[in-house]
Tab-separated table of C-alpha atoms in Angstrom:
chain	number	residue	atom	x	y	z
A	1	VAL	CA	-225.488	137.054	-37.119
A	2	GLU	CA	-226.174	138.655	-33.746
A	3	VAL	CA	-226.538	142.136	-35.264
A	4	ASP	CA	-228.860	140.754	-37.962
A	5	ALA	CA	-231.165	139.437	-35.233
A	6	LEU	CA	-230.982	142.748	-33.372
A	7	GLU	CA	-231.879	144.612	-36.562
A	8	SER	CA	-234.952	142.401	-37.055
A	9	ARG	CA	-236.060	142.954	-33.459
A	10	PHE	CA	-235.474	146.710	-33.783
A	11	GLU	CA	-237.521	146.876	-36.993
A	12	ALA	CA	-240.350	144.910	-35.359
A	13	TRP	CA	-240.288	147.239	-32.340
A	14	THR	CA	-240.359	150.288	-34.635
A	15	LEU	CA	-243.321	148.915	-36.586
A	16	ARG	CA	-245.223	148.199	-33.356
A	17	ALA	CA	-244.420	151.732	-32.127
A	18	ALA	CA	-245.791	153.143	-35.393
A	19	ALA	CA	-249.266	151.966	-34.375
A	20	ASP	CA	-249.234	154.402	-31.433
A	21	ALA	CA	-247.268	157.238	-33.036
A	22	PRO	CA	-249.114	160.401	-34.069
A	23	ASP	CA	-246.966	160.511	-37.219
A	24	PRO	CA	-245.707	157.006	-38.142
A	25	ILE	CA	-243.763	158.422	-41.110
A	26	ALA	CA	-241.428	160.099	-38.596
A	27	LEU	CA	-240.234	156.632	-37.534
A	28	ARG	CA	-238.794	155.880	-40.982
A	29	GLY	CA	-235.469	157.312	-39.835
A	30	LEU	CA	-235.247	154.609	-37.187
A	31	ILE	CA	-235.652	151.912	-39.835
A	32	HIS	CA	-232.872	153.541	-41.870
A	33	LEU	CA	-230.674	153.772	-38.772
A	34	GLY	CA	-231.152	150.070	-38.015
A	35	SER	CA	-230.348	149.138	-41.598
A	36	ALA	CA	-227.225	151.329	-41.671
A	37	THR	CA	-226.029	149.835	-38.384
A	38	GLU	CA	-226.364	146.339	-39.824
A	39	VAL	CA	-224.425	147.316	-42.970
A	40	ILE	CA	-221.629	148.849	-40.870
A	41	SER	CA	-221.526	145.748	-38.671
A	42	ASP	CA	-221.244	143.470	-41.696
A	43	ALA	CA	-218.420	145.621	-43.081
A	44	ALA	CA	-216.582	145.488	-39.745
A	45	ILE	CA	-216.878	141.701	-39.724
A	46	ASP	CA	-215.529	141.537	-43.283
A	47	ILE	CA	-212.576	143.721	-42.309
A	48	SER	CA	-211.854	141.743	-39.147
A	49	GLU	CA	-211.857	138.466	-41.096
A	50	GLY	CA	-208.624	139.577	-42.732
A	51	VAL	CA	-207.065	140.245	-39.329
A	52	LEU	CA	-208.245	136.954	-37.876
A	53	ARG	CA	-207.092	134.865	-40.814
A	54	GLU	CA	-203.870	136.882	-41.195
A	55	ILE	CA	-204.617	137.456	-44.885
A	56	ASP	CA	-202.356	139.847	-46.790
A	57	VAL	CA	-204.036	143.096	-47.748
A	58	HIS	CA	-203.702	145.337	-50.769
A	59	PRO	CA	-200.598	147.616	-50.535
A	60	VAL	CA	-202.758	150.758	-50.535
A	61	VAL	CA	-204.733	149.461	-47.553
A	62	GLN	CA	-201.464	148.490	-45.843
A	63	LEU	CA	-200.106	152.056	-46.260
A	64	ALA	CA	-203.323	153.555	-44.904
A	65	VAL	CA	-203.148	151.300	-41.842
A	66	GLU	CA	-199.482	152.127	-41.244
A	67	GLU	CA	-200.267	155.856	-41.303
A	68	SER	CA	-203.308	155.632	-39.047
A	69	ASP	CA	-203.227	156.803	-35.439
A	70	GLU	CA	-205.138	153.755	-34.219
A	71	ILE	CA	-204.532	150.116	-34.989
A	72	ILE	CA	-206.546	146.946	-34.520
A	73	THR	CA	-204.853	144.102	-32.688
A	74	ARG	CA	-205.494	140.465	-31.900
A	75	VAL	CA	-204.293	139.371	-28.463
A	76	GLU	CA	-204.635	136.008	-26.732
A	77	VAL	CA	-205.011	136.300	-22.955
A	78	ASP	CA	-202.794	134.012	-20.890
A	79	PRO	CA	-204.824	132.484	-18.013
A	80	SER	CA	-202.208	133.687	-15.505
A	81	SER	CA	-201.994	137.213	-16.939
A	82	ASP	CA	-202.999	140.468	-15.288
A	83	LEU	CA	-205.930	140.729	-17.730
A	84	ASP	CA	-207.602	137.497	-16.572
A	85	GLY	CA	-210.698	138.563	-14.618
A	86	THR	CA	-210.454	142.217	-15.669
A	87	ALA	CA	-213.768	143.995	-16.106
A	88	ILE	CA	-214.599	145.748	-19.371
A	89	VAL	CA	-216.832	148.764	-18.803
A	90	GLY	CA	-218.183	150.601	-21.816
A	91	GLY	CA	-215.846	148.651	-24.082
A	92	VAL	CA	-212.716	149.709	-22.166
A	93	PRO	CA	-210.840	147.281	-19.881
A	94	ASN	CA	-210.325	148.440	-16.289
A	95	THR	CA	-206.530	148.744	-16.721
A	96	GLU	CA	-203.897	151.409	-17.283
A	97	SER	CA	-204.178	150.656	-21.013
A	98	THR	CA	-206.257	152.892	-23.259
A	99	MET	CA	-207.202	150.065	-25.622
A	100	SER	CA	-210.873	149.479	-26.451
A	101	VAL	CA	-212.074	145.906	-26.853
A	102	ILE	CA	-214.190	145.373	-29.966
A	103	ALA	CA	-214.822	141.643	-29.705
A	104	ILE	CA	-213.900	138.588	-27.654
A	105	ARG	CA	-213.565	135.047	-28.975
A	106	ARG	CA	-214.207	132.841	-25.984
A	107	PRO	CA	-213.366	129.129	-26.130
A	108	GLY	CA	-216.586	127.137	-26.245
A	109	ASP	CA	-218.779	130.249	-26.519
A	110	GLY	CA	-217.680	131.753	-29.831
A	111	TRP	CA	-217.672	135.484	-30.480
A	112	LEU	CA	-218.944	138.171	-28.144
A	113	LEU	CA	-219.226	141.640	-29.695
A	114	VAL	CA	-218.320	144.073	-26.954
A	115	GLY	CA	-218.538	147.527	-28.546
A	116	ASP	CA	-219.650	149.795	-25.700
A	117	ALA	CA	-220.966	146.938	-23.555
A	118	ASP	CA	-219.672	145.512	-20.298
A	119	ALA	CA	-217.923	142.146	-20.064
A	120	GLU	CA	-215.114	140.365	-18.262
A	121	ILE	CA	-211.847	139.179	-19.776
A	122	ARG	CA	-210.996	135.532	-19.126
A	123	GLY	CA	-207.869	133.504	-19.659
A	124	ASP	CA	-207.652	131.958	-23.154
A	125	ASP	CA	-209.908	134.691	-24.580
A	126	VAL	CA	-208.803	136.145	-27.899
A	127	LEU	CA	-209.385	139.898	-27.905
A	128	ILE	CA	-209.821	142.102	-30.943
A	129	SER	CA	-209.062	145.611	-29.745
A	130	LYS	CA	-208.171	149.058	-31.026
A	131	GLY	CA	-205.905	151.819	-29.807
A	132	THR	CA	-202.563	153.484	-30.392
A	133	ARG	CA	-199.435	151.461	-31.151
A	134	THR	CA	-197.999	152.317	-27.729
A	135	ALA	CA	-201.183	151.253	-25.942
A	136	ALA	CA	-201.298	148.056	-28.017
A	137	ALA	CA	-197.769	147.099	-26.960
A	138	ALA	CA	-198.613	147.647	-23.277
A	139	PHE	CA	-201.882	145.725	-23.681
A	140	GLU	CA	-200.071	142.763	-25.242
A	141	GLU	CA	-197.688	142.719	-22.263
A	142	LEU	CA	-200.641	142.691	-19.842
A	143	ALA	CA	-202.195	139.781	-21.739
A	144	ALA	CA	-198.974	137.762	-21.580
A	145	SER	CA	-197.810	138.425	-18.016
């Protein structure tokens, strides 16, 4: 929903910019870029729904995930853990872990899409993150301790 609104604002900005552009046709690429970003975002949400709802996936998808270098994890942050109060800068928590946070589900606030943005991890947050299996294990320990 948030990306849909951003796409609409981006398209409106592009159309307003076209009024001052020497060649408005050159801005068509920006419209395509905004549309593609929205499609990718929707696909990412569809994929993450399976993770969040712990739905079984097709065996071929399961094999592809098992062979991948990076995995996507879901971690709940204990309020007394080392992650509580940790800053996220450019999508990466300020920790020894190399995990990247994709999204945060915050009690009472809903979902916050982090991507490359800055945020702060709070106790009781549910983090959707990506990284190697080793980094994921260390990250889960940080969230629990």
